[in-house]
């Protein structure tokens, strides 16, 4: 599917390309997007047609990524001339119907979070051999003014050649169209000109982009498509009057776009999260975007930067004017920003607010100027004041209604409700920033703020009816659209009876006008295997971060193992699974706290894993031996010059001389040169070195007031098939095939745990049947693993003696 998205003040209908190049007999032979815009209200119809050329039934999927502010209004599925429509229902009613379908083992389509655009509509259906299927999705959205023009931004990315590919836009503006243009980033102007037509006259404008198959090819003989990038339509309207009122069928909408007003100088403080979780792509995006914003800042503006992690630092002591010299220094400062440490949102924001207040009080900025504070963060506060309610109270009191706060949140796994609520109550906005190539456009758009006039929607006693519009009762639908948006916005900060009333009003309008909103869902019944199948289009709200499903990377890493696995966890218990025997061997290592043990060493791949032992705070009973655990792990790849130190408090990464620190309160993924590190908040860390070496570190946290135990770590090897035959270590030596035989099973000193004789590595050992636990899926409960326990620190099972594996330090 297409990827890309919305700028903060623009309209982005996204081009759906639901299938890859012809696969398994399925051909997508038509993809068309029809946009009809009347008085800035866009009605978009996305139609995709496919045919199954195979001899058997095949599954065909349809995906469309939508802007968050768009409302789906219809979806139909047509198979062999029979159309199956969608019906909008109250969310709970639709959910029950959806869950019933899922419980019957049927697939389903739904709108869900998907990249920076936030929502993705997905549905699939089985299509019989030789049959055709047509997917048609309709959604509507109000265009907003961006940099002086209305903009339709379409992300084009078919990934294949499509026989009939077409984008059309028909625009009707009662005020008259003053300019109309179109451009594409993926094609030269010469080629674009031959596939593009555009025209406007008076109130009407038309744009059509219809490339032939040859024009779609990336080269004359290629079968892959060059249609990959941005297709942008921009236009503006005549503005003899600063305001424009549309009145149709008793509904009116007021557009307000002041013209000719002087530009007011801005005082901007950027409050930037530089905690460890901003490592990598997020920090690159932030710096790229800030550098772009610096290009657009006017010389009359004033600015400063506040950086926060565990502590707070500033670029300058106070705001400075955006002179060419200062802008150059600001660029140097931005390029040198580095990530590190924890996340202290409260102190970072209060520092920025204080800076703006002080500049105004001491008359260091122009009297006639507007102040703005912009925060960029990807995580929850985990240092200093950390309760969202208290941070909001502190920020609200400090700002005192004097200027707006804009919050930009990176990624899926953050408390977006907190950021949005805090921005709204300080007259600002919150936006998500996702990790794709053009996120800097979202950040840049904050610098081009749009001020609008809120209008009361009501019926006019005498309505002036203008009938020459392009699609249906658009003003009535536009009125409903804006009213629903307004009710939902007010609902976010409402309480009790007021919230119930706003919810009921928004739900009533959503159902009446067939909009998929956060209160409604669209249910589609379609055929599969001669049975009805239910799909649901569900527009998500913004849930707290704790409700977010674990990342795909984490789930993928926990498929049931089909290869041997090896781990050490608990006191510390080493477990070696031997699939050929359908059994496992386990042993303990008893050493003093502070001892570092070599777990894995492979001189060929350069991988090394060491672990440092910690002890209990004190013995539970004087007569009992002190329990020990792993409290620190060092994972290194000498060939990549990459090192990871893991403790129950933090994860520190070194890439050469560059250092990054993450908290276990972060959810973040770092990728580089075939290496990936995935931290799953308060649960585990998955480290993969390409295809063939994957480790999991499990975090064990005890009750804070627990008198005896510390937090500790478990280490699991879930994939080792690319490790060399020279691999060694307490775990690594078992990566190579070995055999053992158990005989003479008889009662032991503990009647519940029989003893036996094991022959392994030419040694005859007495072993005891017992069990340990695998904590990968649940660190608090674990899953029992039966094993034969080898006594005396694994002597006779491990090569040499256990003290041979003691090393001087972690790396």
mmCIF file of C-alpha atoms in Angstrom, residues 95 135 139 216 404 617 640 757:
data_model
loop_
_atom_site.group_PDB
_atom_site.id
_atom_site.type_symbol
_atom_site.label_atom_id
_atom_site.label_comp_id
_atom_site.label_asym_id
_atom_site.label_seq_id
_atom_site.Cartn_x
_atom_site.Cartn_y
_atom_site.Cartn_z
ATOM 1 C CA UNK A 95 -18.013 -4.903 17.857
ATOM 2 C CA UNK A 135 -13.488 -2.786 -3.983
ATOM 3 C CA UNK A 139 -14.283 8.885 2.499
ATOM 4 C CA UNK A 216 4.733 3.833 -15.586
ATOM 5 C CA UNK A 404 -0.131 28.006 22.836
ATOM 6 C CA UNK A 617 20.121 -8.058 49.732
ATOM 7 C CA UNK A 640 30.294 -4.351 14.053
ATOM 8 C CA UNK A 757 22.482 -42.115 35.761
#
